[in-house]
Amino acid sequence: MSEGTELQKKLFNNKKNGWENLDDITKNEIFDYCNSYMEFLNNGKTEREIIKESKKIAQLNGFTDIKNIEYLKPGDKVYYVNREKSMYLAVIGYDNIENGINVIGSHADSPRLDLKPNPLYEDDGFAFFKTQYYGGLKKYQWTAIPLAIHGVIVKKDGEKIEINIGEDKNDPIFVITDLLPHLAQEQMQRKLSEGIKGEELNLLIGSIPYNDKDVNEKVKLNILNILNQKYGITEVDFLSSELEIVPAFRARSMGFDSSMVAAYGQDDKVCVYTSLTALMNIQNPKTTAVCIISDKEEIGSMGNTGMESQVFDTFISELLNKLGVNRPNLLNKVFCNSKMLSADVDAGLDPTFAFVAEKNNAAYLGRGIGLNKYTGGRGKGGSSDANAEFVAYIRNMLEANNIPYQISELGKVDLGGGGTIAYILANKGMDVIDCGVPVLSMHAPYEVTSKFDVYSAFLTYKAFFRM
Ligand code: MN
Ligand code: MN
């Protein structure tokens, strides 16, 4: 090695592709882990389904509903499910909880289309559902692909009907149609953001008329009749439903080398899975380890299942109560002494669209977990910028555990930006840094991650809970 090469090795921040020189054992571990990850994605496409799956996994690993426990002691494992859509889990540490807790927070909701409250109508011999989009998405991407309907209809007596149609290979699927190119001259002149407009996102759901010459809206009647026979519902029951339109694709390995995962909803189910499985690996930690699976992140974290609600504080207060240590102001003190990884996906550099990235500060697929010191837009607006001291603490943890990582920002300075739940916990006084898996085609019906990074996130979260 020349003197300069040696000096370079010593002085440069040498970023490298994680797959390079990877031994077969680790590679197999990564692939096995991602097979389970893809199964998790196939079992849960909505926040309710993810919470149900996560609860199942937690119970299998010895976690108990906190409501059923009167006193807590070190080593105990508990969870709390909030309205079937968000969840908190904790493993009690042996250190005094006053010294703080270690939190990892992800979100289970993903961009999608929701049904409007009055969704069903008939037009020119077809029946449709009207939709309203949820989260930041490119509307044109949701046409001409197979779609499934997931969710619940709650009748006024409280009876809840769960819907999941379009996933089984014997199920029908649904499609939002687009215009043929032959007649799309005018449409093609629209701006891309209006290529498909909100009111054009109409889900095609049927075309056979009810067989009675005396009624009008025969196709609509036929659909309602099918729904009534199958689910016992009438049109008015849609008023109290939450039906979500999601891609009917399954999660798949991607590339000739199978190095990537293509799937719907990896933002942010990849961090849900990696942090949840990390917590499942924790026994008797020093510091109390807490996993947050939140909801409504994609629309601003508001509402009683979003991170802005008081439900999380109530959960931590319950831990303090049941540990028998609570007293006025202790909750705030615990928060101020706590550390958090805000586990959310990062924008991966896409060579085809490299013009939005600043290459020195972009996250690359295959280089390990991506940390964002700050997010926000237009001058770090709305961001909780992590302290250098805390970034150093996390760096030290990653390097001590030989975990590949990269620290990046979301695209070029003047181009846009984004946010996560980081600021909400930082506002409570915690040290927080964003940290997650780089994604290509984020918020599209089919998102891409590198298996290497997924596994590196799992290792990071496990190491953090062991601090
Ligand atoms: Mn996200
Ligand atoms: Mn998102």
Short mmCIF file of C-alpha atoms and ligand atoms in Angstrom, two decimals:
data_model
loop_
_atom_site.label_atom_id
_atom_site.label_comp_id
_atom_site.label_asym_id
_atom_site.label_seq_id
_atom_site.Cartn_x
_atom_site.Cartn_y
_atom_site.Cartn_z
CA MET A 1 0.00 0.00 0.00
CA SER A 2 1.42 3.41 -0.93
CA GLU A 3 1.79 6.03 1.77
CA GLY A 4 -1.00 8.13 0.25
CA THR A 5 -3.38 5.17 0.11
CA GLU A 6 -2.72 4.43 3.74
CA LEU A 7 -3.23 8.05 4.72
CA GLN A 8 -6.46 8.14 2.72
CA LYS A 9 -7.69 5.02 4.51
CA LYS A 10 -6.93 6.68 7.84
CA LEU A 11 -8.33 10.13 7.11
CA PHE A 12 -11.23 9.73 4.67
CA ASN A 13 -14.80 8.78 5.53
CA ASN A 14 -14.65 5.67 3.35
CA LYS A 15 -18.20 4.86 2.34
CA LYS A 16 -18.54 1.40 0.95
CA ASN A 17 -21.06 -0.95 -0.57
CA GLY A 18 -22.08 -3.35 2.17
CA TRP A 19 -22.42 -6.35 -0.14
CA GLU A 20 -18.71 -6.16 -1.04
CA ASN A 21 -16.67 -8.89 0.62
CA LEU A 22 -19.70 -10.07 2.58
CA ASP A 23 -19.31 -13.64 3.82
CA ASP A 24 -21.88 -16.27 2.84
CA ILE A 25 -23.12 -16.84 6.37
CA THR A 26 -24.07 -13.18 6.82
CA LYS A 27 -25.55 -13.06 3.33
CA ASN A 28 -27.77 -16.05 4.16
CA GLU A 29 -28.79 -14.44 7.45
CA ILE A 30 -29.80 -11.32 5.55
CA PHE A 31 -31.81 -13.27 2.99
CA ASP A 32 -33.55 -15.41 5.64
CA TYR A 33 -34.42 -12.34 7.69
CA CYS A 34 -35.88 -10.62 4.63
CA ASN A 35 -38.00 -13.65 3.78
CA SER A 36 -39.73 -13.22 7.14
CA TYR A 37 -39.93 -9.48 6.52
CA MET A 38 -41.71 -10.05 3.19
CA GLU A 39 -44.12 -12.45 4.86
CA PHE A 40 -44.88 -9.75 7.44
CA LEU A 41 -45.61 -7.29 4.61
CA ASN A 42 -47.91 -9.76 2.90
CA ASN A 43 -49.84 -10.29 6.14
CA GLY A 44 -50.34 -6.58 6.81
CA LYS A 45 -50.98 -3.80 4.35
CA THR A 46 -52.96 -1.46 6.59
CA GLU A 47 -52.21 -0.06 10.04
CA ARG A 48 -54.91 -2.25 11.60
CA GLU A 49 -53.47 -5.39 10.01
CA ILE A 50 -49.92 -4.47 11.03
CA ILE A 51 -51.02 -3.92 14.63
CA LYS A 52 -52.84 -7.24 14.63
CA GLU A 53 -49.73 -9.03 13.29
CA SER A 54 -47.44 -7.19 15.70
CA LYS A 55 -49.65 -8.12 18.64
CA LYS A 56 -49.51 -11.75 17.56
CA ILE A 57 -45.70 -11.64 17.34
CA ALA A 58 -45.48 -9.92 20.74
CA GLN A 59 -47.72 -12.49 22.42
CA LEU A 60 -45.70 -15.36 20.95
CA ASN A 61 -42.63 -13.74 22.52
CA GLY A 62 -44.09 -13.50 26.01
CA PHE A 63 -45.55 -9.96 25.97
CA THR A 64 -48.73 -9.31 27.97
CA ASP A 65 -51.39 -6.62 27.61
CA ILE A 66 -50.47 -4.02 30.25
CA LYS A 67 -54.13 -3.84 31.27
CA ASN A 68 -53.83 -7.36 32.69
CA ILE A 69 -50.78 -6.63 34.85
CA GLU A 70 -50.95 -4.97 38.24
CA TYR A 71 -47.26 -4.65 39.16
CA LEU A 72 -44.25 -4.45 36.89
CA LYS A 73 -40.68 -5.51 37.61
CA PRO A 74 -37.44 -5.61 35.59
CA GLY A 75 -37.58 -8.08 32.70
CA ASP A 76 -41.36 -7.81 32.27
CA LYS A 77 -42.69 -7.44 28.73
CA VAL A 78 -45.89 -5.53 28.07
CA TYR A 79 -47.81 -3.88 25.26
CA TYR A 80 -50.74 -1.53 24.80
CA VAL A 81 -52.90 -1.38 21.66
CA ASN A 82 -54.61 1.92 20.94
CA ARG A 83 -57.85 1.60 18.94
CA GLU A 84 -56.42 -1.22 16.81
CA LYS A 85 -54.22 1.27 14.93
CA SER A 86 -51.21 2.10 17.03
CA MET A 87 -49.26 0.22 19.66
CA TYR A 88 -46.58 0.62 22.30
CA LEU A 89 -44.43 -2.18 23.67
CA ALA A 90 -41.95 -2.19 26.54
CA VAL A 91 -39.38 -4.45 28.14
CA ILE A 92 -38.67 -3.18 31.65
CA GLY A 93 -34.99 -2.54 32.38
CA TYR A 94 -33.18 -3.16 35.67
CA ASP A 95 -31.78 0.38 35.84
CA ASN A 96 -33.84 3.08 37.60
CA ILE A 97 -36.41 4.26 35.05
CA GLU A 98 -35.77 7.83 36.21
CA ASN A 99 -32.54 7.68 34.23
CA GLY A 100 -34.58 7.47 31.04
CA ILE A 101 -35.80 4.93 28.51
CA ASN A 102 -34.66 3.87 25.04
CA VAL A 103 -37.40 4.41 22.47
CA ILE A 104 -37.66 3.39 18.83
CA GLY A 105 -40.66 4.82 17.00
CA SER A 106 -41.95 3.84 13.56
CA HIS A 107 -45.32 4.16 11.82
CA ALA A 108 -47.65 1.54 10.38
CA ASP A 109 -49.73 3.72 8.06
CA SER A 110 -48.71 4.11 4.41
CA PRO A 111 -49.98 6.25 1.54
CA ARG A 112 -53.12 4.77 0.00
CA LEU A 113 -56.62 5.61 -1.20
CA ASP A 114 -59.50 5.67 1.28
CA LEU A 115 -63.15 5.31 0.31
CA LYS A 116 -65.22 8.45 0.67
CA PRO A 117 -68.13 8.28 3.18
CA ASN A 118 -70.63 7.99 0.30
CA PRO A 119 -68.51 6.00 -2.12
CA LEU A 120 -70.88 3.99 -4.30
CA TYR A 121 -72.32 5.24 -7.58
CA GLU A 122 -73.31 4.04 -11.02
CA ASP A 123 -72.29 5.65 -14.29
CA ASP A 124 -72.97 4.42 -17.83
CA GLY A 125 -73.39 0.79 -16.84
CA PHE A 126 -70.49 0.59 -14.38
CA ALA A 127 -70.42 0.74 -10.59
CA PHE A 128 -67.61 2.70 -8.91
CA PHE A 129 -66.26 3.69 -5.50
CA LYS A 130 -65.19 7.32 -5.03
CA THR A 131 -61.88 7.64 -3.19
CA GLN A 132 -59.93 10.23 -1.24
CA TYR A 133 -56.18 9.85 -1.17
CA TYR A 134 -54.29 9.46 2.10
CA GLY A 135 -50.80 10.92 2.38
CA GLY A 136 -48.49 12.35 -0.23
CA LEU A 137 -48.79 10.30 -3.37
CA LYS A 138 -48.45 10.67 -7.13
CA LYS A 139 -52.02 10.08 -8.21
CA TYR A 140 -51.19 8.83 -11.71
CA GLN A 141 -49.30 5.87 -10.19
CA TRP A 142 -52.52 4.38 -8.81
CA THR A 143 -54.26 3.75 -12.13
CA ALA A 144 -54.14 0.55 -14.18
CA ILE A 145 -52.71 -1.62 -11.40
CA PRO A 146 -54.43 -4.39 -9.40
CA LEU A 147 -55.92 -3.02 -6.19
CA ALA A 148 -57.35 -4.68 -3.09
CA ILE A 149 -59.81 -3.40 -0.49
CA HIS A 150 -58.90 -3.77 3.19
CA GLY A 151 -60.59 -2.38 6.25
CA VAL A 152 -63.60 -2.42 8.49
CA ILE A 153 -67.27 -1.57 8.31
CA VAL A 154 -68.79 -0.87 11.71
CA LYS A 155 -72.55 -1.15 11.91
CA LYS A 156 -74.39 1.22 14.18
CA ASP A 157 -74.86 -1.50 16.82
CA GLY A 158 -71.05 -1.80 16.97
CA GLU A 159 -70.78 -5.01 14.97
CA LYS A 160 -67.49 -4.88 13.06
CA ILE A 161 -67.07 -6.49 9.68
CA GLU A 162 -63.51 -7.00 8.49
CA ILE A 163 -62.92 -6.72 4.77
CA ASN A 164 -59.92 -8.09 2.90
CA ILE A 165 -60.62 -8.70 -0.76
CA GLY A 166 -58.15 -8.87 -3.63
CA GLU A 167 -55.26 -10.68 -1.94
CA ASP A 168 -56.27 -14.32 -2.30
CA LYS A 169 -55.65 -15.64 -5.81
CA ASN A 170 -59.33 -16.63 -6.04
CA ASP A 171 -60.48 -13.12 -5.09
CA PRO A 172 -61.40 -10.54 -7.71
CA ILE A 173 -59.25 -7.40 -7.74
CA PHE A 174 -60.18 -3.80 -8.59
CA VAL A 175 -58.72 -1.21 -10.94
CA ILE A 176 -58.76 2.55 -11.43
CA THR A 177 -58.83 3.06 -15.18
CA ASP A 178 -56.72 5.46 -17.21
CA LEU A 179 -57.29 6.96 -20.65
CA LEU A 180 -56.01 5.19 -23.75
CA PRO A 181 -53.05 7.04 -25.37
CA HIS A 182 -55.00 7.31 -28.62
CA LEU A 183 -57.41 9.76 -27.00
CA ALA A 184 -55.12 11.21 -24.37
CA GLN A 185 -53.76 14.16 -26.36
CA GLU A 186 -55.37 16.66 -24.02
CA GLN A 187 -54.62 14.70 -20.86
CA MET A 188 -50.97 14.44 -21.87
CA GLN A 189 -50.75 18.23 -21.89
CA ARG A 190 -51.71 18.39 -18.21
CA LYS A 191 -49.02 18.82 -15.59
CA LEU A 192 -47.89 15.48 -14.14
CA SER A 193 -49.47 16.41 -10.77
CA GLU A 194 -52.83 16.65 -12.56
CA GLY A 195 -52.31 13.79 -15.02
CA ILE A 196 -54.90 12.00 -12.94
CA LYS A 197 -56.96 14.33 -10.77
CA GLY A 198 -58.33 13.50 -7.33
CA GLU A 199 -61.88 13.11 -8.62
CA GLU A 200 -60.65 10.78 -11.36
CA LEU A 201 -59.45 8.20 -8.83
CA ASN A 202 -62.62 6.15 -9.19
CA LEU A 203 -62.40 2.47 -8.42
CA LEU A 204 -64.20 0.24 -10.92
CA ILE A 205 -66.10 -2.41 -8.97
CA GLY A 206 -68.77 -3.99 -11.21
CA SER A 207 -70.81 -4.05 -14.39
CA ILE A 208 -73.68 -6.57 -14.18
CA PRO A 209 -77.17 -5.00 -13.85
CA TYR A 210 -79.74 -6.33 -11.37
CA ASN A 211 -82.28 -8.30 -13.33
CA ASP A 212 -85.45 -6.21 -12.98
CA LYS A 213 -86.63 -3.85 -15.70
CA ASP A 214 -88.53 -1.70 -13.21
CA VAL A 215 -85.52 -0.41 -11.24
CA ASN A 216 -82.95 2.21 -12.17
CA GLU A 217 -79.27 2.10 -11.08
CA LYS A 218 -79.37 -1.63 -11.68
CA VAL A 219 -75.57 -2.14 -11.50
CA LYS A 220 -75.36 -0.29 -8.20
CA LEU A 221 -78.27 -2.36 -6.89
CA ASN A 222 -76.59 -5.57 -7.98
CA ILE A 223 -73.34 -4.62 -6.19
CA LEU A 224 -75.22 -3.67 -3.01
CA ASN A 225 -77.11 -6.94 -3.19
CA ILE A 226 -73.82 -8.88 -3.42
CA LEU A 227 -72.39 -6.90 -0.49
CA ASN A 228 -75.57 -7.40 1.51
CA GLN A 229 -75.50 -11.16 0.97
CA LYS A 230 -71.77 -11.41 1.74
CA TYR A 231 -71.41 -8.93 4.61
CA GLY A 232 -74.96 -8.11 5.70
CA ILE A 233 -74.47 -4.39 4.98
CA THR A 234 -76.56 -1.73 3.27
CA GLU A 235 -75.40 1.48 1.59
CA VAL A 236 -75.74 3.54 4.78
CA ASP A 237 -73.16 1.33 6.55
CA PHE A 238 -70.40 2.85 4.40
CA LEU A 239 -70.87 5.99 6.50
CA SER A 240 -69.15 4.27 9.41
CA SER A 241 -66.48 2.34 7.57
CA GLU A 242 -62.74 2.64 7.05
CA LEU A 243 -62.00 0.97 3.75
CA GLU A 244 -58.54 1.37 2.30
CA ILE A 245 -57.53 0.72 -1.29
CA VAL A 246 -54.04 -0.76 -1.45
CA PRO A 247 -52.01 -2.40 -4.22
CA ALA A 248 -52.81 -6.10 -4.59
CA PHE A 249 -49.13 -6.87 -5.29
CA ARG A 250 -47.25 -9.19 -2.98
CA ALA A 251 -43.83 -8.40 -1.59
CA ARG A 252 -41.15 -9.96 -3.81
CA SER A 253 -37.40 -10.38 -4.00
CA MET A 254 -36.06 -8.12 -6.69
CA GLY A 255 -33.16 -8.20 -9.14
CA PHE A 256 -31.31 -11.15 -10.73
CA ASP A 257 -29.28 -11.26 -7.52
CA SER A 258 -32.41 -10.99 -5.32
CA SER A 259 -30.63 -8.23 -3.40
CA MET A 260 -33.68 -6.00 -2.99
CA VAL A 261 -37.26 -6.12 -1.75
CA ALA A 262 -40.07 -4.70 -3.86
CA ALA A 263 -43.29 -4.19 -1.91
CA TYR A 264 -46.10 -1.84 -1.05
CA GLY A 265 -45.93 0.07 2.22
CA GLN A 266 -42.25 -0.34 3.10
CA ASP A 267 -42.54 3.26 4.32
CA ASP A 268 -42.68 2.59 7.15
CA LYS A 269 -43.46 -1.05 7.73
CA VAL A 270 -39.79 -1.82 7.19
CA CYS A 271 -39.00 0.07 10.40
CA VAL A 272 -42.00 -1.45 12.18
CA TYR A 273 -40.69 -4.93 11.42
CA THR A 274 -37.02 -4.27 12.12
CA SER A 275 -37.66 -2.47 15.43
CA LEU A 276 -40.31 -4.97 16.55
CA THR A 277 -38.11 -7.99 15.85
CA ALA A 278 -35.22 -6.18 17.56
CA LEU A 279 -37.35 -5.75 20.70
CA MET A 280 -38.35 -9.42 20.57
CA ASN A 281 -34.62 -10.21 20.95
CA ILE A 282 -34.21 -8.21 24.15
CA GLN A 283 -34.11 -9.96 27.54
CA ASN A 284 -33.51 -8.10 30.82
CA PRO A 285 -32.10 -4.89 29.36
CA LYS A 286 -30.35 -2.30 31.50
CA THR A 287 -32.55 0.52 30.19
CA THR A 288 -36.27 0.09 29.67
CA ALA A 289 -36.77 -0.57 25.95
CA VAL A 290 -39.86 0.86 24.27
CA CYS A 291 -41.20 0.35 20.75
CA ILE A 292 -43.74 2.74 19.27
CA ILE A 293 -45.78 1.74 16.25
CA SER A 294 -47.68 4.90 15.45
CA ASP A 295 -50.43 5.79 13.00
CA LYS A 296 -51.34 8.86 10.91
CA GLU A 297 -47.69 9.81 10.28
CA GLU A 298 -48.40 10.24 6.58
CA ILE A 299 -51.02 12.89 7.28
CA GLY A 300 -49.27 14.79 10.04
CA SER A 301 -49.43 12.52 13.12
CA MET A 302 -52.64 14.16 14.37
CA GLY A 303 -55.60 12.46 16.05
CA ASN A 304 -55.89 9.97 18.86
CA THR A 305 -53.83 7.28 17.13
CA GLY A 306 -51.19 9.72 15.83
CA MET A 307 -47.95 10.44 17.64
CA GLU A 308 -49.19 13.89 18.69
CA SER A 309 -51.82 12.35 20.98
CA GLN A 310 -51.42 11.96 24.74
CA VAL A 311 -51.81 8.20 24.58
CA PHE A 312 -48.07 7.55 24.56
CA ASP A 313 -47.55 9.69 27.66
CA THR A 314 -50.36 7.77 29.32
CA PHE A 315 -48.66 4.47 28.49
CA ILE A 316 -45.35 5.58 30.02
CA SER A 317 -47.24 6.93 33.08
CA GLU A 318 -48.81 3.50 33.41
CA LEU A 319 -45.34 1.93 33.44
CA LEU A 320 -44.36 4.34 36.24
CA ASN A 321 -47.57 3.59 38.15
CA LYS A 322 -47.20 -0.15 37.85
CA LEU A 323 -43.52 -0.02 38.80
CA GLY A 324 -44.71 1.75 41.95
CA VAL A 325 -42.39 4.74 41.46
CA ASN A 326 -44.63 7.46 40.04
CA ARG A 327 -44.74 10.92 41.58
CA PRO A 328 -45.53 14.43 40.31
CA ASN A 329 -43.33 15.47 37.38
CA LEU A 330 -41.58 12.11 37.07
CA LEU A 331 -42.92 11.53 33.55
CA ASN A 332 -41.31 14.73 32.28
CA LYS A 333 -38.07 13.84 33.99
CA VAL A 334 -38.06 10.39 32.36
CA PHE A 335 -38.65 11.95 28.95
CA CYS A 336 -35.85 14.48 29.41
CA ASN A 337 -33.43 11.66 30.23
CA SER A 338 -34.50 9.44 27.35
CA LYS A 339 -33.05 8.59 23.97
CA MET A 340 -34.93 7.84 20.80
CA LEU A 341 -34.39 6.55 17.30
CA SER A 342 -37.10 7.90 15.04
CA ALA A 343 -37.29 4.89 12.74
CA ASP A 344 -38.51 6.02 9.36
CA VAL A 345 -37.41 5.45 5.80
CA ASP A 346 -34.94 7.66 4.00
CA ALA A 347 -34.83 8.72 0.34
CA GLY A 348 -32.34 6.46 -1.44
CA LEU A 349 -30.30 7.90 -4.29
CA ASP A 350 -31.83 6.82 -7.59
CA PRO A 351 -29.27 7.14 -10.42
CA THR A 352 -32.08 7.86 -12.90
CA PHE A 353 -33.11 10.86 -10.81
CA ALA A 354 -29.74 11.72 -9.34
CA PHE A 355 -30.38 15.39 -10.13
CA VAL A 356 -32.45 15.73 -6.93
CA ALA A 357 -29.64 14.39 -4.76
CA GLU A 358 -26.50 16.01 -3.50
CA LYS A 359 -24.22 13.04 -3.95
CA ASN A 360 -21.99 13.68 -0.96
CA ASN A 361 -24.98 13.75 1.39
CA ALA A 362 -27.32 11.24 -0.21
CA ALA A 363 -28.28 7.83 1.21
CA TYR A 364 -27.28 4.92 -1.02
CA LEU A 365 -28.99 1.55 -1.12
CA GLY A 366 -26.69 -1.16 0.17
CA ARG A 367 -24.57 1.03 2.43
CA GLY A 368 -26.44 0.28 5.63
CA ILE A 369 -28.91 2.13 7.82
CA GLY A 370 -29.40 5.80 6.95
CA LEU A 371 -29.30 8.42 9.67
CA ASN A 372 -30.68 11.91 9.21
CA LYS A 373 -29.31 14.44 11.66
CA TYR A 374 -32.18 16.64 10.56
CA THR A 375 -35.07 16.52 8.11
CA GLY A 376 -37.41 19.40 7.30
CA GLY A 377 -37.34 21.60 4.23
CA ARG A 378 -36.31 25.09 3.14
CA GLY A 379 -33.62 25.57 5.74
CA LYS A 380 -34.33 22.66 8.13
CA GLY A 381 -37.86 24.03 8.61
CA GLY A 382 -39.90 21.99 11.08
CA SER A 383 -37.02 19.69 11.89
CA SER A 384 -35.64 18.53 15.22
CA ASP A 385 -31.94 18.80 14.50
CA ALA A 386 -30.14 16.15 16.58
CA ASN A 387 -27.36 17.34 18.92
CA ALA A 388 -23.83 16.56 17.79
CA GLU A 389 -23.31 14.88 21.18
CA PHE A 390 -26.17 12.48 20.52
CA VAL A 391 -25.04 11.79 16.95
CA ALA A 392 -21.59 10.93 18.36
CA TYR A 393 -23.20 8.59 20.92
CA ILE A 394 -25.09 6.74 18.15
CA ARG A 395 -22.02 6.66 15.87
CA ASN A 396 -20.02 5.13 18.68
CA MET A 397 -22.70 2.49 19.24
CA LEU A 398 -22.81 1.61 15.51
CA GLU A 399 -19.04 1.41 15.18
CA ALA A 400 -18.64 -0.60 18.38
CA ASN A 401 -21.11 -3.13 16.97
CA ASN A 402 -19.61 -3.11 13.47
CA ILE A 403 -22.88 -1.97 11.91
CA PRO A 404 -22.58 -0.24 8.54
CA TYR A 405 -24.31 3.15 8.46
CA GLN A 406 -24.48 6.38 6.52
CA ILE A 407 -25.54 9.88 7.55
CA SER A 408 -27.42 11.74 4.87
CA GLU A 409 -30.04 14.33 4.09
CA LEU A 410 -33.19 14.19 2.02
CA GLY A 411 -32.26 15.56 -1.39
CA LYS A 412 -30.81 18.87 -2.53
CA VAL A 413 -31.25 21.85 -0.24
CA ASP A 414 -33.75 23.90 -2.22
CA LEU A 415 -35.79 21.04 -3.65
CA GLY A 416 -38.23 20.09 -0.93
CA GLY A 417 -38.04 18.06 2.24
CA GLY A 418 -39.99 15.90 4.59
CA GLY A 419 -40.66 15.16 8.21
CA THR A 420 -41.14 12.30 10.63
CA ILE A 421 -42.34 11.83 14.21
CA ALA A 422 -38.85 12.79 15.53
CA TYR A 423 -39.79 16.34 16.58
CA ILE A 424 -42.75 15.17 18.67
CA LEU A 425 -40.59 13.12 21.03
CA ALA A 426 -37.77 15.66 20.86
CA ASN A 427 -40.27 18.28 22.05
CA LYS A 428 -40.84 16.16 25.16
CA GLY A 429 -37.13 16.48 25.90
CA MET A 430 -35.68 13.29 24.44
CA ASP A 431 -32.50 13.07 22.41
CA VAL A 432 -33.78 11.98 19.00
CA ILE A 433 -32.25 11.13 15.65
CA ASP A 434 -33.94 9.92 12.47
CA CYS A 435 -32.67 6.62 11.36
CA GLY A 436 -34.10 4.16 8.85
CA VAL A 437 -33.85 2.29 5.59
CA PRO A 438 -33.20 4.10 2.27
CA VAL A 439 -36.02 3.53 -0.24
CA LEU A 440 -36.45 4.00 -3.98
CA SER A 441 -39.85 5.08 -5.35
CA MET A 442 -40.97 6.13 -1.86
CA HIS A 443 -44.79 6.47 -1.54
CA ALA A 444 -45.33 4.63 -4.86
CA PRO A 445 -47.52 1.51 -4.95
CA TYR A 446 -44.33 -0.58 -5.16
CA GLU A 447 -41.31 0.63 -3.18
CA VAL A 448 -37.77 -0.75 -3.30
CA THR A 449 -35.30 -1.36 -0.46
CA SER A 450 -31.97 -3.18 -0.21
CA LYS A 451 -32.00 -6.34 1.91
CA PHE A 452 -28.60 -5.30 3.24
CA ASP A 453 -30.04 -2.10 4.70
CA VAL A 454 -33.12 -3.85 6.10
CA TYR A 455 -30.87 -6.19 8.06
CA SER A 456 -28.60 -3.35 9.10
CA ALA A 457 -31.65 -1.55 10.55
CA PHE A 458 -32.50 -4.66 12.57
CA LEU A 459 -28.92 -4.80 13.93
CA THR A 460 -28.99 -1.08 14.77
CA TYR A 461 -32.25 -1.29 16.68
CA LYS A 462 -31.09 -4.36 18.58
CA ALA A 463 -27.84 -2.64 19.55
CA PHE A 464 -29.73 0.49 20.65
CA PHE A 465 -32.06 -1.47 22.94
CA ARG A 466 -28.99 -3.07 24.55
CA MET A 467 -27.47 0.31 25.52
MN MN B 1 -42.43 7.35 6.81
MN MN B 2 -43.92 8.57 4.17
#
